[in-house]
Amino acid sequence: MDWVGRGNSRMKNVLVTGGAGFIGSNFIHHLLARTPVQRVVNLDALTYAGTPANLAEVQNDTRYRFVHADICDGEKVQALLREEHVDTIVHFAADTHVDRSIRDPETFYQTNVLGTLRLLEAARAVWAGDYTGKRFHHISTDEVYGTLEPGDPPFSESTPYIPRSPYAASKAAADHLVRSFFHTYGLPVTLSNCSNNYGPRQYPEKFIPLVIQRCLRGERIPIYGDGRQIRDWIYVEDHCCGILRILQDGRPGETYHLGGGNQPTNLEIANLICDLMDRKRPQSAQVPHRRLLQFITDRPGHDRRYAMDCTKIERELGWTPQIHLAEGLEQTVDWYLDHPEWLEAVIQAEPYRAWMHEQYPGEG
């Protein structure tokens, strides 16, 4: 991909919040490999889902710096923006798991709403109205729009917000804050709402890596309700490419949708992964892996369907997803099979074991 700057400028010093997590770490790898950035600063609080191991391959890159801090620490963030002469902020840091938000909504408010406010205030204070070549990009989710019925058209950038979980509500509030700083203070922001991500380095409480690791361990694979919830799945590398296109040429104040252009059910995804595991581990005692599937009580307020209309970013910025679902799932399964140490370190750690025991009694 050829680098295209914003007008006559190019981003040089980038602050990535939540860069030790799943999408953030993949974005940092993408940024260092695909652009001539001079500096990438990773600000992460290292909660349960973030680990420096996700950036092991770049930890010796002189352009990369890791800072262990919380985005809610406004003074720390301001000092870092000044010290590193940051011109671009890419804001991934968030608590994201719906099930956790149902059990502990206050934590999601603190990180996703208050943390975003602290970051916006820091950018406004340090940039002090000199916004030439500056950009604040905020990562959001399709869940802010609520749920779709089978025949409904996909979400567009003008779809009203109807969040239905504490997680979705916290992200909706953060989105509104970001837009308010554009309209009130002129802060040069862009936003992207993405569909469900999957790929390397995803914490295995999420659906796809959970299915993979349960296949490997011969443990039951929990399927909520009837398994017919529909999601749009985007491979994380495609998501990273889309964010980069927005940073390069997205219009300040605008929102762009990033989706994978598919709508399988959760049960179809689980079956595809089980079949991949049958093929890649034919000698496993678990073959056929579909026998591990177990339907469990649905979670409260479970949205039935998400779908994303990505016409705007395709028309304005020329972005479309390149990795089809079957290809992406195979690459994802291969990554976890090739990184057993990474997976084992996560699932043996106390935060993961405690969550599994709480969420699925009798396990963990």
mmCIF file of C-alpha atoms in Angstrom:
data_model
loop_
_atom_site.group_PDB
_atom_site.id
_atom_site.type_symbol
_atom_site.label_atom_id
_atom_site.label_comp_id
_atom_site.label_asym_id
_atom_site.label_seq_id
_atom_site.Cartn_x
_atom_site.Cartn_y
_atom_site.Cartn_z
ATOM 1 C CA MET A 1 0.000 0.000 0.000
ATOM 2 C CA ASP A 2 1.408 3.389 -0.996
ATOM 3 C CA TRP A 3 1.380 5.986 1.730
ATOM 4 C CA VAL A 4 -0.929 8.913 1.151
ATOM 5 C CA GLY A 5 -0.809 11.779 3.635
ATOM 6 C CA ARG A 6 -3.560 14.115 4.829
ATOM 7 C CA GLY A 7 -3.296 16.987 2.360
ATOM 8 C CA ASN A 8 0.338 18.084 2.395
ATOM 9 C CA SER A 9 1.091 16.487 5.775
ATOM 10 C CA ARG A 10 1.777 12.996 7.026
ATOM 11 C CA MET A 11 1.336 11.620 10.500
ATOM 12 C CA LYS A 12 4.693 11.258 12.212
ATOM 13 C CA ASN A 13 4.179 10.605 15.908
ATOM 14 C CA VAL A 14 1.224 8.378 16.737
ATOM 15 C CA LEU A 15 -0.286 7.600 20.130
ATOM 16 C CA VAL A 16 -2.218 4.318 20.149
ATOM 17 C CA THR A 17 -4.346 3.758 23.247
ATOM 18 C CA GLY A 18 -5.061 0.159 24.195
ATOM 19 C CA GLY A 19 -2.282 -0.997 21.906
ATOM 20 C CA ALA A 20 -1.512 -4.122 23.938
ATOM 21 C CA GLY A 21 -4.961 -5.524 23.227
ATOM 22 C CA PHE A 22 -6.252 -7.455 20.251
ATOM 23 C CA ILE A 23 -7.073 -4.859 17.581
ATOM 24 C CA GLY A 24 -4.651 -2.252 18.933
ATOM 25 C CA SER A 25 -1.645 -4.576 18.782
ATOM 26 C CA ASN A 26 -2.527 -5.677 15.270
ATOM 27 C CA PHE A 27 -2.818 -2.018 14.269
ATOM 28 C CA ILE A 28 0.622 -1.210 15.694
ATOM 29 C CA HIS A 29 2.153 -4.086 13.718
ATOM 30 C CA HIS A 30 0.343 -2.780 10.624
ATOM 31 C CA LEU A 31 1.424 0.815 11.202
ATOM 32 C CA LEU A 32 5.107 0.000 11.668
ATOM 33 C CA ALA A 33 5.148 -2.301 8.641
ATOM 34 C CA ARG A 34 3.115 -0.175 6.215
ATOM 35 C CA THR A 35 3.903 3.501 6.920
ATOM 36 C CA PRO A 36 6.938 5.762 7.397
ATOM 37 C CA VAL A 37 5.883 6.859 10.887
ATOM 38 C CA GLN A 38 8.701 8.115 13.082
ATOM 39 C CA ARG A 39 7.203 7.103 16.420
ATOM 40 C CA VAL A 40 4.441 4.834 17.720
ATOM 41 C CA VAL A 41 3.642 5.190 21.413
ATOM 42 C CA ASN A 42 1.487 2.455 22.929
ATOM 43 C CA LEU A 43 -0.418 3.635 26.011
ATOM 44 C CA ASP A 44 -2.076 0.707 27.781
ATOM 45 C CA ALA A 45 -3.255 0.019 31.333
ATOM 46 C CA LEU A 46 -2.587 -3.724 30.852
ATOM 47 C CA THR A 47 -5.907 -4.942 32.151
ATOM 48 C CA TYR A 48 -6.682 -8.650 31.804
ATOM 49 C CA ALA A 49 -7.033 -8.595 27.969
ATOM 50 C CA GLY A 50 -3.846 -6.683 27.161
ATOM 51 C CA THR A 51 -0.346 -8.118 27.191
ATOM 52 C CA PRO A 52 3.069 -6.885 26.006
ATOM 53 C CA ALA A 53 3.488 -10.334 24.436
ATOM 54 C CA ASN A 54 1.245 -9.106 21.628
ATOM 55 C CA LEU A 55 4.028 -6.686 20.620
ATOM 56 C CA ALA A 56 7.008 -8.965 21.210
ATOM 57 C CA GLU A 57 8.024 -8.808 17.547
ATOM 58 C CA VAL A 58 8.374 -5.007 17.601
ATOM 59 C CA GLN A 59 9.591 -4.337 21.133
ATOM 60 C CA ASN A 60 13.133 -3.671 19.854
ATOM 61 C CA ASP A 61 12.018 -1.397 17.040
ATOM 62 C CA THR A 62 13.476 2.044 17.829
ATOM 63 C CA ARG A 63 10.255 3.679 16.578
ATOM 64 C CA TYR A 64 8.143 1.890 19.187
ATOM 65 C CA ARG A 65 7.595 2.807 22.839
ATOM 66 C CA PHE A 66 5.336 1.203 25.425
ATOM 67 C CA VAL A 67 3.919 3.255 28.303
ATOM 68 C CA HIS A 68 2.025 1.543 31.117
ATOM 69 C CA ALA A 69 -0.680 4.025 32.113
ATOM 70 C CA ASP A 70 -4.431 4.584 32.252
ATOM 71 C CA ILE A 71 -6.205 6.900 29.814
ATOM 72 C CA CYS A 72 -8.185 8.222 32.787
ATOM 73 C CA ASP A 73 -4.934 9.831 34.049
ATOM 74 C CA GLY A 74 -5.317 13.093 32.157
ATOM 75 C CA GLU A 75 -2.081 14.632 33.446
ATOM 76 C CA LYS A 76 -0.065 11.603 32.338
ATOM 77 C CA VAL A 77 -1.675 11.666 28.915
ATOM 78 C CA GLN A 78 -1.006 15.381 28.446
ATOM 79 C CA ALA A 79 2.635 14.971 29.458
ATOM 80 C CA LEU A 80 3.050 12.106 27.014
ATOM 81 C CA LEU A 81 1.478 14.042 24.136
ATOM 82 C CA ARG A 82 3.910 16.894 24.750
ATOM 83 C CA GLU A 83 6.965 14.707 25.280
ATOM 84 C CA GLU A 84 6.430 12.688 22.102
ATOM 85 C CA HIS A 85 5.087 15.592 19.982
ATOM 86 C CA VAL A 86 2.053 13.457 19.125
ATOM 87 C CA ASP A 87 0.152 14.572 16.032
ATOM 88 C CA THR A 88 -2.182 11.562 15.711
ATOM 89 C CA ILE A 89 -4.195 9.727 18.364
ATOM 90 C CA VAL A 90 -5.837 6.391 17.553
ATOM 91 C CA HIS A 91 -8.139 5.501 20.432
ATOM 92 C CA PHE A 92 -8.747 1.758 20.849
ATOM 93 C CA ALA A 93 -8.655 1.564 24.660
ATOM 94 C CA ALA A 94 -11.983 0.203 25.882
ATOM 95 C CA ASP A 95 -13.635 -2.528 27.854
ATOM 96 C CA THR A 96 -15.479 -4.479 25.164
ATOM 97 C CA HIS A 97 -16.980 -7.765 26.339
ATOM 98 C CA VAL A 98 -20.791 -7.546 26.558
ATOM 99 C CA ASP A 99 -21.053 -10.320 29.155
ATOM 100 C CA ARG A 100 -18.630 -8.481 31.441
ATOM 101 C CA SER A 101 -20.551 -5.230 30.993
ATOM 102 C CA ILE A 102 -23.731 -6.941 32.176
ATOM 103 C CA ARG A 103 -21.988 -7.967 35.390
ATOM 104 C CA ASP A 104 -19.979 -4.761 35.955
ATOM 105 C CA PRO A 105 -21.354 -1.752 34.028
ATOM 106 C CA GLU A 106 -19.504 0.830 36.155
ATOM 107 C CA THR A 107 -16.080 -0.314 34.951
ATOM 108 C CA PHE A 108 -17.254 0.139 31.364
ATOM 109 C CA TYR A 109 -18.426 3.662 32.139
ATOM 110 C CA GLN A 110 -15.097 4.557 33.741
ATOM 111 C CA THR A 111 -12.948 3.322 30.870
ATOM 112 C CA ASN A 112 -15.120 3.924 27.838
ATOM 113 C CA VAL A 113 -16.772 7.225 28.764
ATOM 114 C CA LEU A 114 -14.598 8.957 31.354
ATOM 115 C CA GLY A 115 -11.391 7.661 29.744
ATOM 116 C CA THR A 116 -12.430 9.004 26.347
ATOM 117 C CA LEU A 117 -13.269 12.375 27.895
ATOM 118 C CA ARG A 118 -9.844 12.570 29.570
ATOM 119 C CA LEU A 119 -8.155 11.769 26.265
ATOM 120 C CA LEU A 120 -10.174 14.383 24.355
ATOM 121 C CA GLU A 121 -9.390 17.020 26.977
ATOM 122 C CA ALA A 122 -5.696 16.159 26.825
ATOM 123 C CA ALA A 123 -5.615 16.501 23.044
ATOM 124 C CA ARG A 124 -7.443 19.820 23.173
ATOM 125 C CA ALA A 125 -5.139 21.175 25.883
ATOM 126 C CA VAL A 126 -1.868 20.122 24.249
ATOM 127 C CA TRP A 127 -2.767 20.967 20.655
ATOM 128 C CA ALA A 128 -4.226 24.269 21.894
ATOM 129 C CA GLY A 129 -6.184 25.023 18.762
ATOM 130 C CA ASP A 130 -3.249 24.427 16.409
ATOM 131 C CA TYR A 131 -4.832 21.526 14.605
ATOM 132 C CA THR A 132 -2.824 21.563 11.389
ATOM 133 C CA GLY A 133 -1.771 17.999 10.623
ATOM 134 C CA LYS A 134 -3.506 16.696 13.769
ATOM 135 C CA ARG A 135 -6.064 13.919 14.035
ATOM 136 C CA PHE A 136 -7.992 12.163 16.811
ATOM 137 C CA HIS A 137 -9.471 8.891 15.564
ATOM 138 C CA HIS A 138 -11.995 7.062 17.724
ATOM 139 C CA ILE A 139 -12.784 3.351 17.324
ATOM 140 C CA SER A 140 -16.425 2.452 17.907
ATOM 141 C CA THR A 141 -18.701 -0.509 17.264
ATOM 142 C CA ASP A 142 -21.816 -1.529 15.360
ATOM 143 C CA GLU A 143 -23.462 -2.406 18.680
ATOM 144 C CA VAL A 144 -24.349 1.253 19.347
ATOM 145 C CA TYR A 145 -27.136 0.882 16.767
ATOM 146 C CA GLY A 146 -28.965 -1.902 18.580
ATOM 147 C CA THR A 147 -30.345 -4.909 16.747
ATOM 148 C CA LEU A 148 -31.775 -5.690 13.305
ATOM 149 C CA GLU A 149 -34.614 -7.932 12.237
ATOM 150 C CA PRO A 150 -33.916 -10.443 9.428
ATOM 151 C CA GLY A 151 -35.280 -8.225 6.639
ATOM 152 C CA ASP A 152 -33.989 -4.879 7.898
ATOM 153 C CA PRO A 153 -31.437 -2.939 5.831
ATOM 154 C CA PRO A 154 -27.909 -2.800 7.284
ATOM 155 C CA PHE A 155 -26.778 -0.039 9.625
ATOM 156 C CA SER A 156 -25.618 3.140 7.881
ATOM 157 C CA GLU A 157 -23.722 6.087 9.330
ATOM 158 C CA SER A 158 -27.063 7.882 9.795
ATOM 159 C CA THR A 159 -28.788 5.053 11.691
ATOM 160 C CA PRO A 160 -30.071 6.266 15.101
ATOM 161 C CA TYR A 161 -28.306 4.956 18.179
ATOM 162 C CA ILE A 162 -30.307 2.426 20.213
ATOM 163 C CA PRO A 163 -27.737 0.645 22.441
ATOM 164 C CA ARG A 164 -29.077 -2.395 24.268
ATOM 165 C CA SER A 165 -26.235 -3.412 26.608
ATOM 166 C CA PRO A 166 -24.115 -1.463 29.107
ATOM 167 C CA TYR A 167 -21.129 -1.942 26.789
ATOM 168 C CA ALA A 168 -22.987 -0.543 23.773
ATOM 169 C CA ALA A 169 -24.347 2.350 25.849
ATOM 170 C CA SER A 170 -20.858 3.269 27.052
ATOM 171 C CA LYS A 171 -19.518 3.280 23.498
ATOM 172 C CA ALA A 172 -22.486 5.341 22.300
ATOM 173 C CA ALA A 173 -21.776 7.923 25.012
ATOM 174 C CA ALA A 174 -18.109 8.032 24.001
ATOM 175 C CA ASP A 175 -19.061 8.529 20.344
ATOM 176 C CA HIS A 176 -21.262 11.482 21.269
ATOM 177 C CA LEU A 177 -18.429 13.019 23.305
ATOM 178 C CA VAL A 178 -16.007 12.720 20.396
ATOM 179 C CA ARG A 179 -18.431 14.378 17.991
ATOM 180 C CA SER A 180 -19.185 17.134 20.504
ATOM 181 C CA PHE A 181 -15.489 18.056 20.660
ATOM 182 C CA PHE A 182 -15.480 18.449 16.879
ATOM 183 C CA HIS A 183 -18.553 20.672 16.810
ATOM 184 C CA THR A 184 -17.781 22.646 19.985
ATOM 185 C CA TYR A 185 -14.000 22.996 19.916
ATOM 186 C CA GLY A 186 -13.086 22.184 16.335
ATOM 187 C CA LEU A 187 -10.988 19.178 17.381
ATOM 188 C CA PRO A 188 -10.177 17.264 14.154
ATOM 189 C CA VAL A 189 -11.800 13.925 14.862
ATOM 190 C CA THR A 190 -12.868 10.950 12.793
ATOM 191 C CA LEU A 191 -14.809 7.910 13.945
ATOM 192 C CA SER A 192 -15.172 4.373 12.667
ATOM 193 C CA ASN A 193 -17.827 1.863 13.654
ATOM 194 C CA CYS A 194 -16.626 -1.673 13.049
ATOM 195 C CA SER A 195 -18.337 -5.022 13.021
ATOM 196 C CA ASN A 196 -17.107 -8.103 14.932
ATOM 197 C CA ASN A 197 -13.349 -8.502 14.573
ATOM 198 C CA TYR A 198 -11.453 -11.782 14.513
ATOM 199 C CA GLY A 199 -7.872 -12.824 13.879
ATOM 200 C CA PRO A 200 -4.532 -13.291 15.688
ATOM 201 C CA ARG A 201 -4.025 -12.246 19.314
ATOM 202 C CA GLN A 202 -7.700 -12.063 20.298
ATOM 203 C CA TYR A 203 -8.388 -12.762 23.966
ATOM 204 C CA PRO A 204 -10.062 -16.187 24.130
ATOM 205 C CA GLU A 205 -13.150 -15.099 26.052
ATOM 206 C CA LYS A 206 -14.396 -13.856 22.652
ATOM 207 C CA PHE A 207 -16.380 -16.245 20.506
ATOM 208 C CA ILE A 208 -14.011 -17.355 17.731
ATOM 209 C CA PRO A 209 -10.884 -17.962 19.850
ATOM 210 C CA LEU A 210 -13.093 -19.535 22.518
ATOM 211 C CA VAL A 211 -14.321 -22.093 19.987
ATOM 212 C CA ILE A 212 -10.751 -22.773 18.822
ATOM 213 C CA GLN A 213 -9.313 -23.315 22.282
ATOM 214 C CA ARG A 214 -12.256 -25.479 23.370
ATOM 215 C CA CYS A 215 -11.673 -27.672 20.313
ATOM 216 C CA LEU A 216 -8.006 -27.991 21.269
ATOM 217 C CA ARG A 217 -8.821 -28.908 24.863
ATOM 218 C CA GLY A 218 -11.804 -31.138 24.143
ATOM 219 C CA GLU A 219 -14.113 -28.995 26.269
ATOM 220 C CA ARG A 220 -17.708 -28.055 25.606
ATOM 221 C CA ILE A 221 -18.271 -25.124 23.265
ATOM 222 C CA PRO A 222 -21.047 -22.920 24.678
ATOM 223 C CA ILE A 223 -23.569 -21.627 22.122
ATOM 224 C CA TYR A 224 -26.019 -19.015 23.375
ATOM 225 C CA GLY A 225 -29.707 -19.684 22.743
ATOM 226 C CA ASP A 226 -30.381 -21.285 19.377
ATOM 227 C CA GLY A 227 -27.084 -20.060 17.891
ATOM 228 C CA ARG A 228 -28.861 -18.138 15.152
ATOM 229 C CA GLN A 229 -27.635 -14.687 16.115
ATOM 230 C CA ILE A 230 -26.201 -13.026 13.004
ATOM 231 C CA ARG A 231 -23.007 -10.994 12.957
ATOM 232 C CA ASP A 232 -20.866 -9.299 10.319
ATOM 233 C CA TRP A 233 -17.270 -10.528 10.776
ATOM 234 C CA ILE A 234 -14.229 -8.498 9.694
ATOM 235 C CA TYR A 235 -10.697 -9.890 9.693
ATOM 236 C CA VAL A 236 -8.545 -7.665 11.896
ATOM 237 C CA GLU A 237 -6.012 -6.897 9.141
ATOM 238 C CA ASP A 238 -8.823 -5.533 6.959
ATOM 239 C CA HIS A 239 -9.941 -3.388 9.884
ATOM 240 C CA CYS A 240 -6.420 -2.013 10.301
ATOM 241 C CA CYS A 241 -6.246 -1.151 6.601
ATOM 242 C CA GLY A 242 -9.553 0.686 6.893
ATOM 243 C CA ILE A 243 -8.400 2.743 9.874
ATOM 244 C CA LEU A 244 -5.249 3.693 8.026
ATOM 245 C CA ARG A 245 -7.272 4.870 5.029
ATOM 246 C CA ILE A 246 -9.386 7.057 7.314
ATOM 247 C CA LEU A 247 -6.279 8.522 8.939
ATOM 248 C CA GLN A 248 -4.809 9.246 5.537
ATOM 249 C CA ASP A 249 -7.762 10.880 3.817
ATOM 250 C CA GLY A 250 -10.903 10.723 5.975
ATOM 251 C CA ARG A 251 -12.759 14.001 6.378
ATOM 252 C CA PRO A 252 -12.657 15.545 9.885
ATOM 253 C CA GLY A 253 -15.947 15.174 11.724
ATOM 254 C CA GLU A 254 -17.020 12.178 9.639
ATOM 255 C CA THR A 255 -17.919 8.621 10.611
ATOM 256 C CA TYR A 256 -17.065 5.597 8.475
ATOM 257 C CA HIS A 257 -18.304 2.009 8.694
ATOM 258 C CA LEU A 258 -15.905 -0.931 8.488
ATOM 259 C CA GLY A 259 -17.413 -4.383 8.005
ATOM 260 C CA GLY A 260 -16.603 -7.725 6.470
ATOM 261 C CA GLY A 261 -19.619 -7.972 4.166
ATOM 262 C CA ASN A 262 -20.926 -11.291 5.500
ATOM 263 C CA GLN A 263 -23.738 -12.392 7.807
ATOM 264 C CA PRO A 264 -23.277 -15.935 9.121
ATOM 265 C CA THR A 265 -24.982 -17.151 12.271
ATOM 266 C CA ASN A 266 -22.928 -17.889 15.366
ATOM 267 C CA LEU A 267 -23.725 -21.581 14.914
ATOM 268 C CA GLU A 268 -22.413 -21.480 11.332
ATOM 269 C CA ILE A 269 -19.168 -19.889 12.558
ATOM 270 C CA ALA A 270 -18.744 -22.564 15.224
ATOM 271 C CA ASN A 271 -19.380 -25.329 12.696
ATOM 272 C CA LEU A 272 -16.855 -23.866 10.243
ATOM 273 C CA ILE A 273 -14.188 -23.772 12.952
ATOM 274 C CA CYS A 274 -14.987 -27.329 14.072
ATOM 275 C CA ASP A 275 -14.652 -28.536 10.485
ATOM 276 C CA LEU A 276 -11.317 -26.714 10.121
ATOM 277 C CA MET A 277 -10.089 -28.394 13.299
ATOM 278 C CA ASP A 278 -11.190 -31.791 11.950
ATOM 279 C CA ARG A 279 -9.082 -31.173 8.854
ATOM 280 C CA LYS A 280 -6.047 -29.744 10.636
ATOM 281 C CA ARG A 281 -6.054 -32.184 13.557
ATOM 282 C CA PRO A 282 -7.475 -35.378 11.993
ATOM 283 C CA GLN A 283 -5.853 -37.591 14.641
ATOM 284 C CA SER A 284 -7.439 -35.697 17.523
ATOM 285 C CA ALA A 285 -9.625 -37.685 19.873
ATOM 286 C CA GLN A 286 -12.175 -34.868 19.561
ATOM 287 C CA VAL A 287 -12.997 -35.543 15.890
ATOM 288 C CA PRO A 288 -15.675 -34.670 14.907
ATOM 289 C CA HIS A 289 -15.343 -31.456 16.876
ATOM 290 C CA ARG A 290 -18.989 -30.510 16.301
ATOM 291 C CA ARG A 291 -19.930 -32.961 19.036
ATOM 292 C CA LEU A 292 -18.442 -30.473 21.531
ATOM 293 C CA LEU A 293 -21.134 -27.868 20.747
ATOM 294 C CA GLN A 294 -23.549 -27.305 23.624
ATOM 295 C CA PHE A 295 -26.476 -24.891 23.632
ATOM 296 C CA ILE A 296 -26.806 -22.835 26.817
ATOM 297 C CA THR A 297 -29.241 -20.245 28.152
ATOM 298 C CA ASP A 298 -29.111 -17.062 26.088
ATOM 299 C CA ARG A 299 -27.641 -13.951 27.663
ATOM 300 C CA PRO A 300 -29.970 -11.056 28.646
ATOM 301 C CA GLY A 301 -30.827 -8.628 25.836
ATOM 302 C CA HIS A 302 -28.841 -10.566 23.241
ATOM 303 C CA ASP A 303 -29.006 -8.636 19.939
ATOM 304 C CA ARG A 304 -30.241 -10.834 17.124
ATOM 305 C CA ARG A 305 -28.532 -9.374 14.067
ATOM 306 C CA TYR A 306 -25.926 -6.813 13.055
ATOM 307 C CA ALA A 307 -25.094 -5.768 9.489
ATOM 308 C CA MET A 308 -22.971 -2.885 8.188
ATOM 309 C CA ASP A 309 -23.387 -0.697 5.116
ATOM 310 C CA CYS A 310 -19.818 0.222 4.081
ATOM 311 C CA THR A 311 -20.765 2.136 0.926
ATOM 312 C CA LYS A 312 -19.478 5.453 2.253
ATOM 313 C CA ILE A 313 -15.871 4.415 2.900
ATOM 314 C CA GLU A 314 -15.751 2.484 -0.367
ATOM 315 C CA ARG A 315 -17.009 5.499 -2.303
ATOM 316 C CA GLU A 316 -14.932 8.172 -0.551
ATOM 317 C CA LEU A 317 -11.720 6.341 0.363
ATOM 318 C CA GLY A 318 -11.666 3.254 -1.859
ATOM 319 C CA TRP A 319 -11.570 0.747 0.997
ATOM 320 C CA THR A 320 -13.154 -2.693 0.770
ATOM 321 C CA PRO A 321 -12.405 -5.823 2.834
ATOM 322 C CA GLN A 322 -9.935 -8.151 1.131
ATOM 323 C CA ILE A 323 -10.014 -11.249 3.351
ATOM 324 C CA HIS A 324 -13.047 -13.470 2.838
ATOM 325 C CA LEU A 325 -14.482 -15.214 5.887
ATOM 326 C CA ALA A 326 -13.327 -18.746 4.995
ATOM 327 C CA GLU A 327 -9.775 -17.521 4.358
ATOM 328 C CA GLY A 328 -9.717 -15.389 7.488
ATOM 329 C CA LEU A 329 -10.998 -18.187 9.700
ATOM 330 C CA GLU A 330 -8.345 -20.550 8.404
ATOM 331 C CA GLN A 331 -5.604 -17.969 8.992
ATOM 332 C CA THR A 332 -6.956 -17.391 12.489
ATOM 333 C CA VAL A 333 -7.069 -21.090 13.359
ATOM 334 C CA ASP A 334 -3.528 -21.501 12.004
ATOM 335 C CA TRP A 335 -2.261 -18.628 14.167
ATOM 336 C CA TYR A 336 -3.616 -20.170 17.357
ATOM 337 C CA LEU A 337 -2.286 -23.591 16.396
ATOM 338 C CA ASP A 338 1.125 -22.047 15.731
ATOM 339 C CA HIS A 339 1.181 -20.120 19.029
ATOM 340 C CA PRO A 340 0.257 -22.648 21.738
ATOM 341 C CA GLU A 341 2.459 -20.889 24.326
ATOM 342 C CA TRP A 342 0.573 -17.625 23.870
ATOM 343 C CA LEU A 343 -2.789 -19.354 24.225
ATOM 344 C CA GLU A 344 -1.771 -21.476 27.183
ATOM 345 C CA ALA A 345 -0.365 -18.460 29.069
ATOM 346 C CA VAL A 346 -3.702 -16.667 28.708
ATOM 347 C CA ILE A 347 -6.048 -19.501 29.641
ATOM 348 C CA GLN A 348 -3.946 -20.557 32.629
ATOM 349 C CA ALA A 349 -3.801 -17.028 34.047
ATOM 350 C CA GLU A 350 -6.065 -16.264 37.004
ATOM 351 C CA PRO A 351 -8.173 -13.540 35.309
ATOM 352 C CA TYR A 352 -9.227 -15.913 32.561
ATOM 353 C CA ARG A 353 -9.796 -18.878 34.856
ATOM 354 C CA ALA A 354 -11.847 -16.767 37.271
ATOM 355 C CA TRP A 355 -14.008 -15.419 34.446
ATOM 356 C CA MET A 356 -14.668 -18.865 32.999
ATOM 357 C CA HIS A 357 -15.651 -20.136 36.418
ATOM 358 C CA GLU A 358 -18.037 -17.205 36.914
ATOM 359 C CA GLN A 359 -19.504 -17.201 33.413
ATOM 360 C CA TYR A 360 -19.714 -20.962 32.961
ATOM 361 C CA PRO A 361 -20.105 -22.464 36.478
ATOM 362 C CA GLY A 362 -18.114 -25.609 37.060
ATOM 363 C CA GLU A 363 -15.321 -24.532 34.704
ATOM 364 C CA GLY A 364 -12.154 -22.436 34.993
#
